[in-house]
PDB file of C-alpha atoms in Angstrom:
ATOM      1  CA  MET P   1       0.052   0.022   0.108  1.00 47.00           C
ATOM      2  CA  ASN P   2       1.173   3.309  -0.999  1.00 53.00           C
ATOM      3  CA  ARG P   3       2.352   5.556   1.985  1.00 57.00           C
ATOM      4  CA  TYR P   4       1.552   8.966   0.300  1.00 53.00           C
ATOM      5  CA  SER P   5      -1.694  10.021  -0.716  1.00 53.00           C
ATOM      6  CA  LYS P   6      -2.656  10.462  -4.435  1.00 59.00           C
ATOM      7  CA  PRO P   7      -1.352  13.689  -6.059  1.00 60.00           C
ATOM      8  CA  SER P   8      -4.415  16.236  -6.709  1.00 63.00           C
ATOM      9  CA  THR P   9      -5.252  16.601 -10.375  1.00 80.00           C
ATOM     10  CA  TRP P  10      -5.598  20.299 -11.571  1.00 77.00           C
ATOM     11  CA  LYS P  11      -9.510  19.642 -11.669  1.00 80.00           C
ATOM     12  CA  GLN P  12      -9.469  18.626  -8.016  1.00 84.00           C
ATOM     13  CA  THR P  13      -7.297  21.617  -7.213  1.00 84.00           C
ATOM     14  CA  LEU P  14      -9.700  23.907  -9.300  1.00 87.00           C
ATOM     15  CA  ALA P  15     -12.831  22.423  -7.632  1.00 87.00           C
ATOM     16  CA  GLN P  16     -11.266  23.077  -4.115  1.00 88.00           C
ATOM     17  CA  ALA P  17     -10.248  26.821  -4.945  1.00 88.00           C
ATOM     18  CA  GLY P  18     -13.818  26.996  -6.146  1.00 90.00           C
ATOM     19  CA  ALA P  19     -15.355  25.843  -3.107  1.00 91.00           C
ATOM     20  CA  VAL P  20     -13.187  28.304  -0.754  1.00 91.00           C
ATOM     21  CA  VAL P  21     -14.250  31.161  -3.244  1.00 90.00           C
ATOM     22  CA  VAL P  22     -17.907  30.288  -2.781  1.00 91.00           C
ATOM     23  CA  LEU P  23     -17.517  29.718   1.139  1.00 92.00           C
ATOM     24  CA  TYR P  24     -16.001  33.001   1.307  1.00 86.00           C
ATOM     25  CA  LEU P  25     -18.491  35.107  -0.771  1.00 87.00           C
ATOM     26  CA  LEU P  26     -21.350  33.658   1.358  1.00 90.00           C
ATOM     27  CA  GLY P  27     -19.357  34.534   4.397  1.00 87.00           C
ATOM     28  CA  LEU P  28     -19.008  38.058   3.273  1.00 81.00           C
ATOM     29  CA  MET P  29     -22.640  38.267   2.218  1.00 86.00           C
ATOM     30  CA  ALA P  30     -23.742  36.989   5.779  1.00 87.00           C
ATOM     31  CA  TRP P  31     -21.186  39.467   7.237  1.00 80.00           C
ATOM     32  CA  ASN P  32     -22.659  42.406   5.531  1.00 77.00           C
ATOM     33  CA  THR P  33     -26.209  41.427   5.842  1.00 83.00           C
ATOM     34  CA  LEU P  34     -26.608  40.163   9.408  1.00 82.00           C
ATOM     35  CA  MET P  35     -23.795  41.975  11.433  1.00 75.00           C
ATOM     36  CA  VAL P  36     -22.971  45.289   9.797  1.00 72.00           C
ATOM     37  CA  PRO P  37     -26.443  46.723  10.087  1.00 73.00           C
ATOM     38  CA  ASN P  38     -26.473  46.050  13.932  1.00 70.00           C
ATOM     39  CA  MET P  39     -22.947  47.143  14.396  1.00 66.00           C
ATOM     40  CA  ASP P  40     -22.858  50.267  16.813  1.00 62.00           C
ATOM     41  CA  GLY P  41     -22.584  53.788  15.000  1.00 62.00           C
ATOM     42  CA  LEU P  42     -20.006  55.035  17.350  1.00 59.00           C
ATOM     43  CA  ARG P  43     -17.278  53.123  15.218  1.00 61.00           C
ATOM     44  CA  LEU P  44     -14.650  55.345  13.962  1.00 60.00           C
ATOM     45  CA  GLY P  45     -14.939  56.832  10.499  1.00 63.00           C
ATOM     46  CA  GLU P  46     -12.541  57.792   7.783  1.00 64.00           C
ATOM     47  CA  PRO P  47     -12.298  60.463   5.416  1.00 64.00           C
ATOM     48  CA  ILE P  48     -11.304  58.029   2.438  1.00 66.00           C
ATOM     49  CA  LEU P  49     -10.477  54.534   1.730  1.00 63.00           C
ATOM     50  CA  SER P  50      -6.854  54.683   0.966  1.00 70.00           C
ATOM     51  CA  PRO P  51      -3.571  55.212   2.735  1.00 76.00           C
ATOM     52  CA  PRO P  52      -2.550  59.000   3.312  1.00 87.00           C
ATOM     53  CA  VAL P  53       0.219  60.696   1.941  1.00 89.00           C
ATOM     54  CA  GLU P  54       2.715  61.883   4.603  1.00 90.00           C
ATOM     55  CA  GLN P  55       3.341  65.554   4.607  1.00 90.00           C
ATOM     56  CA  TRP P  56       6.624  66.921   6.504  1.00 88.00           C
ATOM     57  CA  ARG P  57       8.363  70.326   6.836  1.00 91.00           C
ATOM     58  CA  PRO P  58      11.292  71.326   9.011  1.00 90.00           C
ATOM     59  CA  GLY P  59       9.939  72.868  12.160  1.00 90.00           C
ATOM     60  CA  GLN P  60       6.437  71.097  11.844  1.00 90.00           C
ATOM     61  CA  HIS P  61       5.175  69.421  14.664  1.00 90.00           C
ATOM     62  CA  GLY P  62       4.951  65.992  13.809  1.00 89.00           C
ATOM     63  CA  ILE P  63       3.912  64.254  10.292  1.00 91.00           C
ATOM     64  CA  ILE P  64       0.758  65.920   8.642  1.00 94.00           C
ATOM     65  CA  TYR P  65      -1.212  63.217   6.522  1.00 93.00           C
ATOM     66  CA  ARG P  66      -2.731  64.118   3.393  1.00 95.00           C
ATOM     67  CA  PHE P  67      -6.274  62.296   2.495  1.00 92.00           C
ATOM     68  CA  GLY P  68      -7.362  62.617  -1.023  1.00 91.00           C
ATOM     69  CA  GLU P  69      -5.577  64.202  -4.255  1.00 91.00           C
ATOM     70  CA  THR P  70      -5.091  67.982  -4.467  1.00 92.00           C
ATOM     71  CA  HIS P  71      -6.944  69.740  -7.147  1.00 88.00           C
ATOM     72  CA  PRO P  72      -6.997  73.171  -8.613  1.00 84.00           C
ATOM     73  CA  ASP P  73     -10.542  73.378  -7.863  1.00 87.00           C
ATOM     74  CA  GLY P  74     -10.544  71.248  -4.922  1.00 93.00           C
ATOM     75  CA  LEU P  75     -11.955  72.028  -1.476  1.00 97.00           C
ATOM     76  CA  VAL P  76      -9.204  71.421   1.159  1.00 97.00           C
ATOM     77  CA  GLY P  77     -10.380  70.891   4.941  1.00 97.00           C
ATOM     78  CA  VAL P  78      -7.688  71.098   7.750  1.00 97.00           C
ATOM     79  CA  GLY P  79      -7.816  70.113  11.386  1.00 96.00           C
ATOM     80  CA  SER P  80      -6.992  67.782  14.002  1.00 94.00           C
ATOM     81  CA  SER P  81      -7.830  64.195  14.196  1.00 91.00           C
ATOM     82  CA  ARG P  82     -11.336  65.049  14.324  1.00 92.00           C
ATOM     83  CA  ALA P  83     -11.289  66.453  10.608  1.00 93.00           C
ATOM     84  CA  GLN P  84      -9.847  62.774   9.719  1.00 89.00           C
ATOM     85  CA  ARG P  85     -12.786  61.145  11.457  1.00 88.00           C
ATOM     86  CA  ALA P  86     -15.590  63.685  10.798  1.00 91.00           C
ATOM     87  CA  ILE P  87     -14.901  64.272   7.105  1.00 93.00           C
ATOM     88  CA  ARG P  88     -16.111  61.829   4.630  1.00 91.00           C
ATOM     89  CA  ILE P  89     -14.663  62.798   1.351  1.00 93.00           C
ATOM     90  CA  ALA P  90     -17.073  60.636  -0.776  1.00 91.00           C
ATOM     91  CA  GLU P  91     -20.191  62.039   1.205  1.00 93.00           C
ATOM     92  CA  MET P  92     -19.028  65.653   0.846  1.00 95.00           C
ATOM     93  CA  GLU P  93     -18.342  65.043  -2.951  1.00 95.00           C
ATOM     94  CA  GLY P  94     -21.766  63.562  -3.419  1.00 95.00           C
ATOM     95  CA  GLU P  95     -23.363  66.748  -2.366  1.00 96.00           C
ATOM     96  CA  GLY P  96     -21.621  68.544  -5.192  1.00 96.00           C
ATOM     97  CA  VAL P  97     -18.889  70.526  -3.628  1.00 96.00           C
ATOM     98  CA  GLY P  98     -16.255  69.098  -6.085  1.00 95.00           C
ATOM     99  CA  PRO P  99     -13.111  67.332  -5.175  1.00 95.00           C
ATOM    100  CA  VAL P 100     -12.162  67.299  -1.515  1.00 96.00           C
ATOM    101  CA  TRP P 101      -8.926  66.619   0.380  1.00 95.00           C
ATOM    102  CA  VAL P 102      -7.930  66.852   3.898  1.00 96.00           C
ATOM    103  CA  LEU P 103      -4.997  67.818   5.688  1.00 96.00           C
ATOM    104  CA  SER P 104      -4.983  66.155   9.385  1.00 95.00           C
ATOM    105  CA  ARG P 105      -3.045  64.668  12.369  1.00 92.00           C
ATOM    106  CA  PRO P 106      -3.870  64.131  15.815  1.00 90.00           C
ATOM    107  CA  ALA P 107      -3.531  67.491  17.854  1.00 90.00           C
ATOM    108  CA  ALA P 108      -2.481  69.326  14.830  1.00 93.00           C
ATOM    109  CA  LEU P 109      -1.553  72.848  15.264  1.00 95.00           C
ATOM    110  CA  THR P 110      -3.419  75.097  13.092  1.00 97.00           C
ATOM    111  CA  LEU P 111      -0.258  77.149  12.070  1.00 97.00           C
ATOM    112  CA  ASP P 112       1.280  74.033  10.681  1.00 96.00           C
ATOM    113  CA  LEU P 113      -1.776  73.213   8.499  1.00 97.00           C
ATOM    114  CA  LEU P 114      -2.084  76.641   7.302  1.00 97.00           C
ATOM    115  CA  SER P 115       1.439  76.693   6.123  1.00 96.00           C
ATOM    116  CA  LEU P 116       0.967  73.606   3.991  1.00 96.00           C
ATOM    117  CA  VAL P 117      -2.124  75.007   2.621  1.00 97.00           C
ATOM    118  CA  ASP P 118      -0.290  78.131   1.618  1.00 97.00           C
ATOM    119  CA  GLU P 119       2.009  76.078  -0.660  1.00 95.00           C
ATOM    120  CA  ASN P 120      -0.892  75.334  -3.172  1.00 95.00           C
ATOM    121  CA  LEU P 121      -2.661  77.725  -5.610  1.00 94.00           C
ATOM    122  CA  PRO P 122      -5.626  79.734  -3.865  1.00 95.00           C
ATOM    123  CA  GLY P 123      -8.701  77.711  -3.763  1.00 95.00           C
ATOM    124  CA  ARG P 124     -11.306  76.845  -1.127  1.00 97.00           C
ATOM    125  CA  CYS P 125     -10.242  75.894   2.362  1.00 98.00           C
ATOM    126  CA  VAL P 126     -12.335  75.036   5.640  1.00 98.00           C
ATOM    127  CA  ILE P 127     -10.523  75.581   8.764  1.00 98.00           C
ATOM    128  CA  ALA P 128     -11.569  73.677  11.809  1.00 97.00           C
ATOM    129  CA  LEU P 129     -10.582  75.800  14.714  1.00 97.00           C
ATOM    130  CA  SER P 130     -10.235  74.327  18.317  1.00 94.00           C
ATOM    131  CA  PRO P 131      -8.319  75.524  21.498  1.00 94.00           C
ATOM    132  CA  LEU P 132      -5.940  72.285  21.186  1.00 92.00           C
ATOM    133  CA  GLY P 133      -5.008  73.417  17.759  1.00 94.00           C
ATOM    134  CA  LEU P 134      -3.674  76.843  19.326  1.00 94.00           C
ATOM    135  CA  GLY P 135      -1.121  74.918  21.466  1.00 91.00           C
ATOM    136  CA  ASN P 136      -0.668  71.567  23.063  1.00 88.00           C
ATOM    137  CA  GLU P 137       2.353  69.610  24.154  1.00 84.00           C
ATOM    138  CA  GLN P 138       1.572  66.375  22.088  1.00 79.00           C
ATOM    139  CA  ALA P 139       4.014  66.932  19.665  1.00 75.00           C
ATOM    140  CA  GLN P 140       7.414  68.524  19.499  1.00 80.00           C
ATOM    141  CA  PRO P 141       8.949  70.420  16.525  1.00 84.00           C
ATOM    142  CA  MET P 142      10.915  68.108  13.878  1.00 82.00           C
ATOM    143  CA  MET P 143      14.048  69.794  12.594  1.00 81.00           C
ATOM    144  CA  GLU P 144      14.978  66.496  10.562  1.00 80.00           C
ATOM    145  CA  PRO P 145      12.962  64.193   8.451  1.00 78.00           C
ATOM    146  CA  PRO P 146      11.452  60.802   9.673  1.00 76.00           C
ATOM    147  CA  ALA P 147      14.114  57.989   9.658  1.00 78.00           C
ATOM    148  CA  GLN P 148      13.967  56.088   6.406  1.00 79.00           C
ATOM    149  CA  LYS P 149      12.856  52.549   7.224  1.00 80.00           C
ATOM    150  CA  PRO P 150      14.478  49.523   5.394  1.00 84.00           C
ATOM    151  CA  PHE P 151      12.927  48.670   2.183  1.00 80.00           C
ATOM    152  CA  ASN P 152      11.417  45.568   3.219  1.00 84.00           C
ATOM    153  CA  ARG P 153       9.771  47.376   5.977  1.00 82.00           C
ATOM    154  CA  ARG P 154       8.606  49.971   3.610  1.00 76.00           C
ATOM    155  CA  PHE P 155       7.290  47.524   0.975  1.00 78.00           C
ATOM    156  CA  ASP P 156       5.516  45.408   4.023  1.00 80.00           C
ATOM    157  CA  ALA P 157       3.728  48.720   5.408  1.00 76.00           C
ATOM    158  CA  TRP P 158       2.789  49.844   1.806  1.00 73.00           C
ATOM    159  CA  SER P 159       1.243  46.149   0.802  1.00 78.00           C
ATOM    160  CA  SER P 160      -0.512  45.840   3.847  1.00 76.00           C
ATOM    161  CA  ASP P 161      -2.051  49.138   3.596  1.00 72.00           C
ATOM    162  CA  TRP P 162      -3.517  48.722   0.470  1.00 73.00           C
ATOM    163  CA  ALA P 163      -4.689  45.337   1.437  1.00 75.00           C
ATOM    164  CA  ASP P 164      -6.571  46.650   4.496  1.00 70.00           C
ATOM    165  CA  MET P 165      -7.954  49.360   2.187  1.00 68.00           C
ATOM    166  CA  TYR P 166      -9.325  46.782  -0.280  1.00 70.00           C
ATOM    167  CA  ARG P 167     -10.597  44.732   2.553  1.00 69.00           C
ATOM    168  CA  ARG P 168     -12.639  47.763   3.593  1.00 65.00           C
ATOM    169  CA  ARG P 169     -14.211  48.099   0.313  1.00 64.00           C
ATOM    170  CA  VAL P 170     -15.864  44.846   0.381  1.00 67.00           C
ATOM    171  CA  ALA P 171     -16.681  44.392   3.974  1.00 67.00           C
ATOM    172  CA  GLU P 172     -17.074  47.267   6.684  1.00 60.00           C
ATOM    173  CA  PRO P 173     -14.690  46.405   9.374  1.00 59.00           C
ATOM    174  CA  MET P 174     -14.697  46.386  13.078  1.00 55.00           C
ATOM    175  CA  LEU P 175     -11.738  48.492  13.949  1.00 52.00           C
ATOM    176  CA  PRO P 176      -9.222  47.153  16.515  1.00 48.00           C
ATOM    177  CA  PRO P 177     -10.091  49.605  19.101  1.00 48.00           C
ATOM    178  CA  ALA P 178     -13.779  48.517  19.350  1.00 46.00           C
ATOM    179  CA  TRP P 179     -12.772  44.909  19.768  1.00 46.00           C
ATOM    180  CA  ARG P 180     -11.720  45.732  23.472  1.00 47.00           C
ATOM    181  CA  TYR P 181     -15.427  46.816  24.065  1.00 47.00           C
ATOM    182  CA  GLY P 182     -17.324  44.197  22.394  1.00 49.00           C
ATOM    183  CA  TRP P 183     -18.850  43.794  18.889  1.00 47.00           C
ATOM    184  CA  PHE P 184     -21.581  46.272  19.360  1.00 47.00           C
ATOM    185  CA  GLY P 185     -20.165  48.410  22.150  1.00 47.00           C
ATOM    186  CA  GLY P 186     -18.883  52.079  22.419  1.00 47.00           C
ATOM    187  CA  PHE P 187     -15.805  53.494  23.685  1.00 48.00           C
ATOM    188  CA  GLY P 188     -14.664  54.916  26.762  1.00 52.00           C
ATOM    189  CA  GLN P 189     -14.479  58.498  27.124  1.00 62.00           C
ATOM    190  CA  GLU P 190     -12.473  59.535  30.185  1.00 71.00           C
ATOM    191  CA  LYS P 191      -9.009  58.769  29.100  1.00 71.00           C
ATOM    192  CA  TYR P 192      -9.722  61.462  26.342  1.00 70.00           C
ATOM    193  CA  PHE P 193     -11.147  63.957  29.081  1.00 82.00           C
ATOM    194  CA  ASP P 194      -8.164  63.711  31.082  1.00 83.00           C
ATOM    195  CA  ALA P 195      -5.781  64.141  28.306  1.00 81.00           C
ATOM    196  CA  ILE P 196      -7.423  67.148  26.973  1.00 84.00           C
ATOM    197  CA  ARG P 197      -8.194  68.673  30.608  1.00 88.00           C
ATOM    198  CA  TYR P 198      -4.354  68.380  30.867  1.00 88.00           C
ATOM    199  CA  SER P 199      -3.653  69.789  27.441  1.00 87.00           C
ATOM    200  CA  LEU P 200      -5.953  72.809  28.208  1.00 89.00           C
ATOM    201  CA  ARG P 201      -4.930  73.271  31.845  1.00 89.00           C
ATOM    202  CA  PRO P 202      -5.218  77.318  32.782  1.00 87.00           C
ATOM    203  CA  GLU P 203      -1.557  78.357  32.753  1.00 88.00           C
ATOM    204  CA  THR P 204      -1.559  77.298  28.967  1.00 88.00           C
ATOM    205  CA  ARG P 205      -4.033  80.002  27.994  1.00 87.00           C
ATOM    206  CA  GLU P 206      -2.157  82.898  27.770  1.00 90.00           C
ATOM    207  CA  ALA P 207      -0.064  81.394  25.107  1.00 91.00           C
ATOM    208  CA  ARG P 208      -2.898  80.910  23.128  1.00 92.00           C
ATOM    209  CA  PHE P 209      -3.961  84.330  22.860  1.00 92.00           C
ATOM    210  CA  ALA P 210      -0.970  85.086  20.981  1.00 93.00           C
ATOM    211  CA  VAL P 211      -1.092  82.168  18.777  1.00 95.00           C
ATOM    212  CA  LEU P 212      -4.625  83.106  17.952  1.00 96.00           C
ATOM    213  CA  GLU P 213      -3.393  86.648  16.664  1.00 96.00           C
ATOM    214  CA  GLU P 214      -0.800  84.745  14.633  1.00 97.00           C
ATOM    215  CA  VAL P 215      -3.530  82.361  13.069  1.00 97.00           C
ATOM    216  CA  GLN P 216      -5.594  85.441  12.410  1.00 98.00           C
ATOM    217  CA  ALA P 217      -2.800  87.257  10.515  1.00 98.00           C
ATOM    218  CA  PHE P 218      -2.153  84.186   8.342  1.00 98.00           C
ATOM    219  CA  ILE P 219      -5.793  83.549   7.583  1.00 98.00           C
ATOM    220  CA  THR P 220      -5.662  87.213   6.336  1.00 98.00           C
ATOM    221  CA  ALA P 221      -2.561  86.653   4.329  1.00 98.00           C
ATOM    222  CA  LEU P 222      -4.586  83.587   2.494  1.00 98.00           C
ATOM    223  CA  LYS P 223      -7.421  85.858   2.065  1.00 97.00           C
ATOM    224  CA  ALA P 224      -5.332  88.538   0.521  1.00 97.00           C
ATOM    225  CA  LYS P 225      -3.663  85.711  -1.948  1.00 97.00           C
ATOM    226  CA  GLY P 226      -7.372  84.919  -3.130  1.00 96.00           C
ATOM    227  CA  TRP P 227      -8.130  82.024  -0.875  1.00 97.00           C
ATOM    228  CA  ASN P 228     -12.052  81.587  -0.157  1.00 97.00           C
ATOM    229  CA  ILE P 229     -12.226  80.482   3.567  1.00 98.00           C
ATOM    230  CA  THR P 230     -14.738  79.200   6.056  1.00 98.00           C
ATOM    231  CA  CYS P 231     -13.928  78.359   9.543  1.00 98.00           C
ATOM    232  CA  ILE P 232     -15.751  75.754  11.389  1.00 98.00           C
ATOM    233  CA  ARG P 233     -15.661  74.144  15.043  1.00 96.00           C
ATOM    234  CA  PHE P 234     -16.663  70.448  14.828  1.00 95.00           C
ATOM    235  CA  PRO P 235     -19.290  69.156  16.915  1.00 93.00           C
ATOM    236  CA  THR P 236     -18.463  67.200  19.883  1.00 88.00           C
ATOM    237  CA  TYR P 237     -19.927  65.641  22.932  1.00 85.00           C
ATOM    238  CA  GLY P 238     -21.556  68.468  25.427  1.00 86.00           C
ATOM    239  CA  PRO P 239     -18.992  67.587  28.467  1.00 87.00           C
ATOM    240  CA  MET P 240     -16.153  67.487  26.058  1.00 87.00           C
ATOM    241  CA  ARG P 241     -17.299  71.063  24.720  1.00 90.00           C
ATOM    242  CA  ASP P 242     -17.482  72.146  28.403  1.00 90.00           C
ATOM    243  CA  ILE P 243     -13.966  71.135  29.338  1.00 90.00           C
ATOM    244  CA  GLU P 244     -12.573  73.306  26.146  1.00 91.00           C
ATOM    245  CA  ASP P 245     -14.799  76.232  26.850  1.00 91.00           C
ATOM    246  CA  GLU P 246     -13.454  76.204  30.707  1.00 88.00           C
ATOM    247  CA  THR P 247     -10.096  77.123  29.655  1.00 85.00           C
ATOM    248  CA  PHE P 248     -10.349  79.049  26.133  1.00 90.00           C
ATOM    249  CA  ASP P 249     -13.507  81.552  25.315  1.00 90.00           C
ATOM    250  CA  GLY P 250     -15.151  80.003  22.541  1.00 88.00           C
ATOM    251  CA  ASN P 251     -16.360  83.237  21.547  1.00 93.00           C
ATOM    252  CA  LEU P 252     -12.744  84.560  20.435  1.00 95.00           C
ATOM    253  CA  PHE P 253     -13.127  82.573  17.144  1.00 96.00           C
ATOM    254  CA  THR P 254     -16.143  84.321  16.458  1.00 96.00           C
ATOM    255  CA  VAL P 255     -14.627  87.567  17.102  1.00 97.00           C
ATOM    256  CA  MET P 256     -11.535  86.628  14.865  1.00 97.00           C
ATOM    257  CA  CYS P 257     -13.788  85.462  12.190  1.00 97.00           C
ATOM    258  CA  ASP P 258     -15.763  88.798  12.310  1.00 97.00           C
ATOM    259  CA  GLU P 259     -12.634  90.874  12.012  1.00 97.00           C
ATOM    260  CA  VAL P 260     -10.917  88.846   9.315  1.00 97.00           C
ATOM    261  CA  GLY P 261     -14.121  88.748   7.460  1.00 97.00           C
ATOM    262  CA  VAL P 262     -14.784  84.923   6.684  1.00 98.00           C
ATOM    263  CA  PRO P 263     -17.768  83.012   7.709  1.00 98.00           C
ATOM    264  CA  TYR P 264     -17.662  81.032  10.838  1.00 98.00           C
ATOM    265  CA  ILE P 265     -19.771  77.851  11.709  1.00 97.00           C
ATOM    266  CA  ASP P 266     -19.845  76.506  15.260  1.00 96.00           C
ATOM    267  CA  TYR P 267     -21.731  73.281  15.193  1.00 94.00           C
ATOM    268  CA  GLY P 268     -21.484  72.998  19.176  1.00 89.00           C
ATOM    269  CA  SER P 269     -22.268  69.856  20.398  1.00 81.00           C
ATOM    270  CA  GLY P 270     -24.922  68.932  17.903  1.00 73.00           C
ATOM    271  CA  ASP P 271     -26.978  65.551  17.725  1.00 77.00           C
ATOM    272  CA  TYR P 272     -24.072  63.818  15.912  1.00 77.00           C
ATOM    273  CA  THR P 273     -22.901  60.501  17.734  1.00 75.00           C
ATOM    274  CA  THR P 274     -19.240  60.546  18.520  1.00 76.00           C
ATOM    275  CA  SER P 275     -16.868  57.438  19.304  1.00 70.00           C
ATOM    276  CA  ASP P 276     -15.306  59.155  22.460  1.00 75.00           C
ATOM    277  CA  GLY P 277     -16.772  62.481  22.913  1.00 77.00           C
ATOM    278  CA  SER P 278     -14.312  64.303  20.544  1.00 83.00           C
ATOM    279  CA  HIS P 279     -14.497  62.117  17.450  1.00 83.00           C
ATOM    280  CA  LEU P 280     -17.414  61.569  15.173  1.00 85.00           C
ATOM    281  CA  GLY P 281     -18.262  57.858  14.416  1.00 80.00           C
ATOM    282  CA  VAL P 282     -19.138  56.586  11.012  1.00 79.00           C
ATOM    283  CA  GLU P 283     -23.164  57.617  11.470  1.00 81.00           C
ATOM    284  CA  GLY P 284     -22.204  61.158  12.954  1.00 86.00           C
ATOM    285  CA  ALA P 285     -19.374  61.872  10.279  1.00 88.00           C
ATOM    286  CA  THR P 286     -21.845  60.719   7.395  1.00 89.00           C
ATOM    287  CA  GLN P 287     -24.427  63.014   8.706  1.00 91.00           C
ATOM    288  CA  PHE P 288     -21.954  65.725   9.379  1.00 93.00           C
ATOM    289  CA  SER P 289     -20.174  65.661   6.245  1.00 95.00           C
ATOM    290  CA  ARG P 290     -23.555  66.050   4.011  1.00 96.00           C
ATOM    291  CA  LYS P 291     -24.453  68.861   6.321  1.00 96.00           C
ATOM    292  CA  LEU P 292     -21.276  70.673   5.797  1.00 97.00           C
ATOM    293  CA  ALA P 293     -21.454  70.263   2.190  1.00 97.00           C
ATOM    294  CA  GLN P 294     -24.858  71.819   2.018  1.00 97.00           C
ATOM    295  CA  ASP P 295     -23.793  74.664   4.489  1.00 97.00           C
ATOM    296  CA  LEU P 296     -20.580  75.424   2.217  1.00 97.00           C
ATOM    297  CA  LEU P 297     -22.651  75.436  -0.929  1.00 97.00           C
ATOM    298  CA  ALA P 298     -24.735  78.182   0.485  1.00 97.00           C
ATOM    299  CA  LEU P 299     -21.836  80.482   1.092  1.00 97.00           C
ATOM    300  CA  PRO P 300     -20.330  82.581  -1.629  1.00 94.00           C
ATOM    301  CA  GLY P 301     -17.170  81.249  -3.060  1.00 94.00           C
ATOM    302  CA  MET P 302     -17.392  78.081  -1.376  1.00 96.00           C
ATOM    303  CA  GLY P 303     -19.089  75.812  -4.273  1.00 94.00           C
ATOM    304  CA  PRO P 304     -16.917  74.550  -7.164  1.00 91.00           C
ATOM    305  CA  VAL P 305     -16.209  76.883  -9.806  1.00 79.00           C
ATOM    306  CA  GLN P 306     -18.685  76.679 -12.450  1.00 70.00           C
TER     307      GLN P 306
END
């Protein structure tokens, strides 16, 4: 008796591969039909399903990520990780605002973001204002470019990013942070609250006043170059907004925008679902992106060039 099993023929191999594909497709259909509709809307959203492009300049406070492609008639949105989570590019473009791209990073400083905007030809810009954007200690200035990783590490990161993005196109995922709280649960908020309380502690307030004047001067310069600008404040969970307003008077943003002569839309605490009190979840981001696009289209100069 032969110790070895009989070699598979190409027909058997093809049949096995076909069975695997069929089972995978059935599982995918079951996941999208039975699981996704019941998953919590607090899951983190994303602005676009493709890996971001890293933007680095000397003196910049950390690497800034660009989502979407720049376009001469595009609309650029800039802000912290709230912009990354709240702006869903496909939703905004679907409302008719034209091409959209986003510059963002966690705890991004507004001046860093505006410097990158200024490298482009004048167009349309939405600036998300926040007290944290006027000063925080969560990133230090980078005077040298990030260390270059070996080719195998770069290729591994590139290929895994694209594979992950492709997976998200065919099946709505549960992002890793959600696993700690269960398939259908939400996120804890206190860790975010504590971090922002520390970053916005009262002794940091005076420095923000000076930076606010610099932001005002930068926006004035952008306007003079031909940029059409609207400033906004992202919606957050009520207690999160209270923490920010305790150490920085939000009316200062209103006054600044009035003096510069740009529209300012404060979305307050709103009715949008957040994942952690600070960042909009999938449902909230979808609703907000549509609302933002509609509001911008109602403003002079913020719609696409006809």
